[in-house]
PDB file of C-alpha atoms in Angstrom:
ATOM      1  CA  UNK Y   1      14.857 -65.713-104.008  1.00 50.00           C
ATOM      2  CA  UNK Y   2      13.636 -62.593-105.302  1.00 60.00           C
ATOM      3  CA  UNK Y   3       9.736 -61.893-104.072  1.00 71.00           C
ATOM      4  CA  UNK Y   4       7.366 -60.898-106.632  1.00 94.00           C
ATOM      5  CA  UNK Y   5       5.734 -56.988-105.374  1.00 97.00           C
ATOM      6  CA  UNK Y   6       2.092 -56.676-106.161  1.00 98.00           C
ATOM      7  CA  UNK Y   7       0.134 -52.838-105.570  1.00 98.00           C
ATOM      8  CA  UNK Y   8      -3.236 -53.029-104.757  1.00 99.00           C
ATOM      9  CA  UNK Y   9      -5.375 -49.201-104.327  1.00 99.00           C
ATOM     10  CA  UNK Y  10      -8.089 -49.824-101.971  1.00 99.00           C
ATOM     11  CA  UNK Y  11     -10.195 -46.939-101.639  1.00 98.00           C
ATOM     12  CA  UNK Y  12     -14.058 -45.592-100.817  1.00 97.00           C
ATOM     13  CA  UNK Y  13     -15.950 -44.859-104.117  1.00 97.00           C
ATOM     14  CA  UNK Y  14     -13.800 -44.538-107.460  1.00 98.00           C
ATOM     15  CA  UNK Y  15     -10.850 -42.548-105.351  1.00 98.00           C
ATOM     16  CA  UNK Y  16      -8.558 -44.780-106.368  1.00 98.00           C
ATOM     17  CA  UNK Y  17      -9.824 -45.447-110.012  1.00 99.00           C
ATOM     18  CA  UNK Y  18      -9.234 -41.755-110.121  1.00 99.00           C
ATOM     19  CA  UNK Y  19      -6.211 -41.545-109.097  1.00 99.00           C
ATOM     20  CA  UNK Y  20      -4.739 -44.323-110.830  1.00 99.00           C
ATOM     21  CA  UNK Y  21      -6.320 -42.972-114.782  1.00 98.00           C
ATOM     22  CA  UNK Y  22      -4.259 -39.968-113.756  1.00 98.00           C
ATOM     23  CA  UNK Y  23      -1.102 -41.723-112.737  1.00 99.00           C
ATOM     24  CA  UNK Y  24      -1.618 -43.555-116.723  1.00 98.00           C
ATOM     25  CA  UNK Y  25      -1.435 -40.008-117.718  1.00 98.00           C
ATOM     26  CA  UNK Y  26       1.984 -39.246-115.973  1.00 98.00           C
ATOM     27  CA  UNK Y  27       4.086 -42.420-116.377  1.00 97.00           C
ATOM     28  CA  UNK Y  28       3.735 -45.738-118.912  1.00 95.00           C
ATOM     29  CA  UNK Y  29       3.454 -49.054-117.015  1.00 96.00           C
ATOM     30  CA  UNK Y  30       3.372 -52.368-118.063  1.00 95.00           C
ATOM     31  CA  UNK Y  31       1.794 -54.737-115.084  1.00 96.00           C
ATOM     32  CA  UNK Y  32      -1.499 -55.038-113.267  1.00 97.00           C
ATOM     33  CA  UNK Y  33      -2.398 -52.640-110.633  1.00 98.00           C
ATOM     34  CA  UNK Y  34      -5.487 -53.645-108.782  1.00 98.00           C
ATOM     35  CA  UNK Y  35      -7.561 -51.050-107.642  1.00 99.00           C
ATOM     36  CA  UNK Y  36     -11.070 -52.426-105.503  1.00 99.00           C
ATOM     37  CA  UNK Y  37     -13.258 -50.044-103.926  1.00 98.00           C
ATOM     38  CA  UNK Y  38     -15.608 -51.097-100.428  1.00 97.00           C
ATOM     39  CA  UNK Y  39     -18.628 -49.265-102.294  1.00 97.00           C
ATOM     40  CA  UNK Y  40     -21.638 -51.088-100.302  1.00 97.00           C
ATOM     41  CA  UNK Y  41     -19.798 -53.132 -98.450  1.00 97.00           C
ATOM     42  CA  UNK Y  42     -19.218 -53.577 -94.596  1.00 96.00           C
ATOM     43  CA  UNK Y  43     -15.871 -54.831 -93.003  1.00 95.00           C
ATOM     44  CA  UNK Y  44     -16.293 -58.211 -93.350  1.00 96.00           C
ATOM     45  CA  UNK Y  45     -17.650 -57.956 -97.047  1.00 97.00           C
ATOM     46  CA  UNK Y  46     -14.364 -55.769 -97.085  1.00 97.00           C
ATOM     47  CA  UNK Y  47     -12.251 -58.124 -95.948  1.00 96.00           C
ATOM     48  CA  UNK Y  48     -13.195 -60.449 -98.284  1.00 97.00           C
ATOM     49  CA  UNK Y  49     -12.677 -58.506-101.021  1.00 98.00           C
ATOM     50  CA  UNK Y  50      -9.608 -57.857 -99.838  1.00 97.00           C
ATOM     51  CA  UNK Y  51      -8.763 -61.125 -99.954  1.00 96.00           C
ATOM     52  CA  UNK Y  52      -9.865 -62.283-103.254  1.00 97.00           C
ATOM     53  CA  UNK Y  53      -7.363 -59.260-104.977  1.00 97.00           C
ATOM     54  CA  UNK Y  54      -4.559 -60.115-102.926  1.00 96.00           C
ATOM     55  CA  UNK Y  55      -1.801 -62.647-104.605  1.00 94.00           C
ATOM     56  CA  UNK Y  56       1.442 -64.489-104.257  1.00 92.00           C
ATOM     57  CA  UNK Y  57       4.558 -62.471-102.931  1.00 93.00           C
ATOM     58  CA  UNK Y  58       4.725 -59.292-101.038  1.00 95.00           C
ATOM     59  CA  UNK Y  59       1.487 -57.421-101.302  1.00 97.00           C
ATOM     60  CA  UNK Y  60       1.136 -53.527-101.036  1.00 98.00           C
ATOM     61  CA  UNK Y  61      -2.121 -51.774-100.121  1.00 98.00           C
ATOM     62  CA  UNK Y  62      -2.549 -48.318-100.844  1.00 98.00           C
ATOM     63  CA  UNK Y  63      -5.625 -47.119 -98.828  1.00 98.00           C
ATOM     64  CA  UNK Y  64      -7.305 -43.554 -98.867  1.00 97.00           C
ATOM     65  CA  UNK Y  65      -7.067 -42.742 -94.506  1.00 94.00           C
ATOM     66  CA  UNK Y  66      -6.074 -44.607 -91.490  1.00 94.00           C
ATOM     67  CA  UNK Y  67      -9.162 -45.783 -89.391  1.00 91.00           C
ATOM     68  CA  UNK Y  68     -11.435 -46.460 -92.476  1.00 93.00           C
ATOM     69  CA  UNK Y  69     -12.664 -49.433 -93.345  1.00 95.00           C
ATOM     70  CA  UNK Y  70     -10.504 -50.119 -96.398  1.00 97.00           C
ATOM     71  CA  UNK Y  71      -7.578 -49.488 -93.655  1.00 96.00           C
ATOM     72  CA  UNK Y  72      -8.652 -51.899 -91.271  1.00 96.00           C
ATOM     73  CA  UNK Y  73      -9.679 -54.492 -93.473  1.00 96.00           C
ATOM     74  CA  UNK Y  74      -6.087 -54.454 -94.544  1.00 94.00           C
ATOM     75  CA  UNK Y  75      -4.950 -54.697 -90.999  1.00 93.00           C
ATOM     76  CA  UNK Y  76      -6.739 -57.931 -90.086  1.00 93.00           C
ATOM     77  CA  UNK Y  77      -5.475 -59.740 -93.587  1.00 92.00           C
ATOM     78  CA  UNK Y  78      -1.956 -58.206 -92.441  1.00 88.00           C
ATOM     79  CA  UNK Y  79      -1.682 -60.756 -89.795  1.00 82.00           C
ATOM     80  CA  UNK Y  80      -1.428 -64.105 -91.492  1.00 76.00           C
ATOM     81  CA  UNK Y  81      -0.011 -62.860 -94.429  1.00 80.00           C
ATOM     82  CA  UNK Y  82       2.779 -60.282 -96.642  1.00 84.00           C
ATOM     83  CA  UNK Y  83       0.840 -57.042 -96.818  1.00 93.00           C
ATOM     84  CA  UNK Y  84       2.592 -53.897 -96.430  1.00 96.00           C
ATOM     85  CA  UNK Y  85      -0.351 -50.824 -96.069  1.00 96.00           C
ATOM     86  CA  UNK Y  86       0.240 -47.393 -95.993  1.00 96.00           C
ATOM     87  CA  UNK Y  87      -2.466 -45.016 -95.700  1.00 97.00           C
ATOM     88  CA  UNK Y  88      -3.287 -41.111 -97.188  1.00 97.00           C
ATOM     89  CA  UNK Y  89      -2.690 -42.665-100.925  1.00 98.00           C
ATOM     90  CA  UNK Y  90      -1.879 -39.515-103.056  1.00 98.00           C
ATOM     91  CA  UNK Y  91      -0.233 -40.060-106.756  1.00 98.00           C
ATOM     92  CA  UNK Y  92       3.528 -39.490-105.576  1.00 98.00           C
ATOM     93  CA  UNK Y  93       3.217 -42.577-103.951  1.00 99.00           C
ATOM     94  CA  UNK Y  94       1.968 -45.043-106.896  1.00 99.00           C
ATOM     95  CA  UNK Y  95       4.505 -43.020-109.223  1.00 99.00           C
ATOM     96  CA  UNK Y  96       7.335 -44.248-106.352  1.00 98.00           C
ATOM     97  CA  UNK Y  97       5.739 -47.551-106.346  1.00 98.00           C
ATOM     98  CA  UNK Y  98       5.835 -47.801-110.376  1.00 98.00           C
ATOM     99  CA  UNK Y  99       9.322 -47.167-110.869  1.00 98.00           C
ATOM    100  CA  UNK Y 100      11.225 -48.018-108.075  1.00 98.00           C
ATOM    101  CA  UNK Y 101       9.413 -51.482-106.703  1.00 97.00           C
ATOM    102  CA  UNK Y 102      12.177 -53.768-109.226  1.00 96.00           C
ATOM    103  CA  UNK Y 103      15.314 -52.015-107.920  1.00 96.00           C
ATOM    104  CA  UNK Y 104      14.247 -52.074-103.492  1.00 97.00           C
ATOM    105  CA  UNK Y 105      13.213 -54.814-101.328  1.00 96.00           C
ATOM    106  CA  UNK Y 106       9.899 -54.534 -99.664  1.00 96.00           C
ATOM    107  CA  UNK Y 107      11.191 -52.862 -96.964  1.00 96.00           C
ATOM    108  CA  UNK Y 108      13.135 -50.267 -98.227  1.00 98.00           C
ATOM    109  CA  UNK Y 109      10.284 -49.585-101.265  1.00 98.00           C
ATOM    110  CA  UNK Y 110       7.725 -49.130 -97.860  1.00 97.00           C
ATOM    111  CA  UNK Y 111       9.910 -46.530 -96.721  1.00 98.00           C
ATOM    112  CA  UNK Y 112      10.390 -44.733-100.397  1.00 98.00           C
ATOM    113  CA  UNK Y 113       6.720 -44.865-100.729  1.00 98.00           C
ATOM    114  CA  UNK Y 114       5.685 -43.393 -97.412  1.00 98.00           C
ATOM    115  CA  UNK Y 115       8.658 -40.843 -97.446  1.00 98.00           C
ATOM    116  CA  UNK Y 116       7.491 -39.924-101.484  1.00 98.00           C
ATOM    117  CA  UNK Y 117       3.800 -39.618-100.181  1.00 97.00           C
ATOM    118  CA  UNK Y 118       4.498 -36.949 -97.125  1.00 97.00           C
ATOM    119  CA  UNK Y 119       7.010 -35.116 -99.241  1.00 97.00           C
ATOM    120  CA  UNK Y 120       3.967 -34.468-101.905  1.00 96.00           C
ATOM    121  CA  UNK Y 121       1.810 -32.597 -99.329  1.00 94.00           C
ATOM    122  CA  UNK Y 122       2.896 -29.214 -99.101  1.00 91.00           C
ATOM    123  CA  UNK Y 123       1.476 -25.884 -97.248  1.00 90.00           C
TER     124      UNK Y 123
END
C-alpha cells in the first residue's frame, strides 16, 4: 500500500508564506501545501494548530529552527503519529519535496530533503 505524503511549512510570522510564493515562482505544482504560522500563539495553542493541518498518511513538517516553538510542537504530535520534521526550512528543500515525494518512500524523501537543504547553504 502506497502512503499518501502530505508537506506542511510551519513557521513564525509569514516565513513560510514567503517562502512558499517564491517556490510558485520556481516550479508549477499541482497539490495542497499547507503552510500555518504560530503568530500569537503559545505551545499548546501551537500544538493544536498543528493538529488541525495535519492529515491522513505520512506527514512532513517543514519548520523555520530547531528549539522553536513550531519545532517542538511538531515533536510532541510526532509521538502518536506519522510526522517526519526537519528543521532550517530553506526553498531547496520544498523544491526536493515537490518533485521527488511520488518517486521515494518517506524515508528515503527525509533524507533527500535534509541532504537538498544543507547542500543549499553555502559560505
Amino acid at each position: 500500500m502506497i502512503m499518501s505524503k502530505h508537506l506542511i511549512i510551519f513557521t513564525h510570522g509569514n516565513l513560510g508564506q514567503s517562502l512558499l510564493d517564491t517556490v510558485s515562482l520556481i516550479i508549477p505544482f499541482d497539490f495542497e501545501i499547507k503552510v500555518i504560522s504560530n503568530r500569537g500563539l503559545d505551545l499548546k495553542g501551537s500544538v493544536k494548530l498543528l493538529e488541525s493541518a495535519i492529515r491522513e498518511g505520512d506527514n512532513f513538517l517543514f519548520t523555520d529552527f530547531p528549539g522553536g516553538s513550531c519545532f517542538m510542537a511538531s515533536k510532541l504530535l510526532s509521538k502518536s503519529r506519522t510526522i517526519f520534521t526537519v528543521s532550517g526550512v530553506n526553498i531547496s528543500m520544498i523544491v526536493s519535496f515537490i518533485t521527488k515525494y511520488k518517486t521515494n518512500s518517506s524515508e528515503e524523501l527525509l533524507e533527500i530533503i535534509k541532504n537538498d537543504g544543507k547542500r543549499a547553504i553555502d559560505y
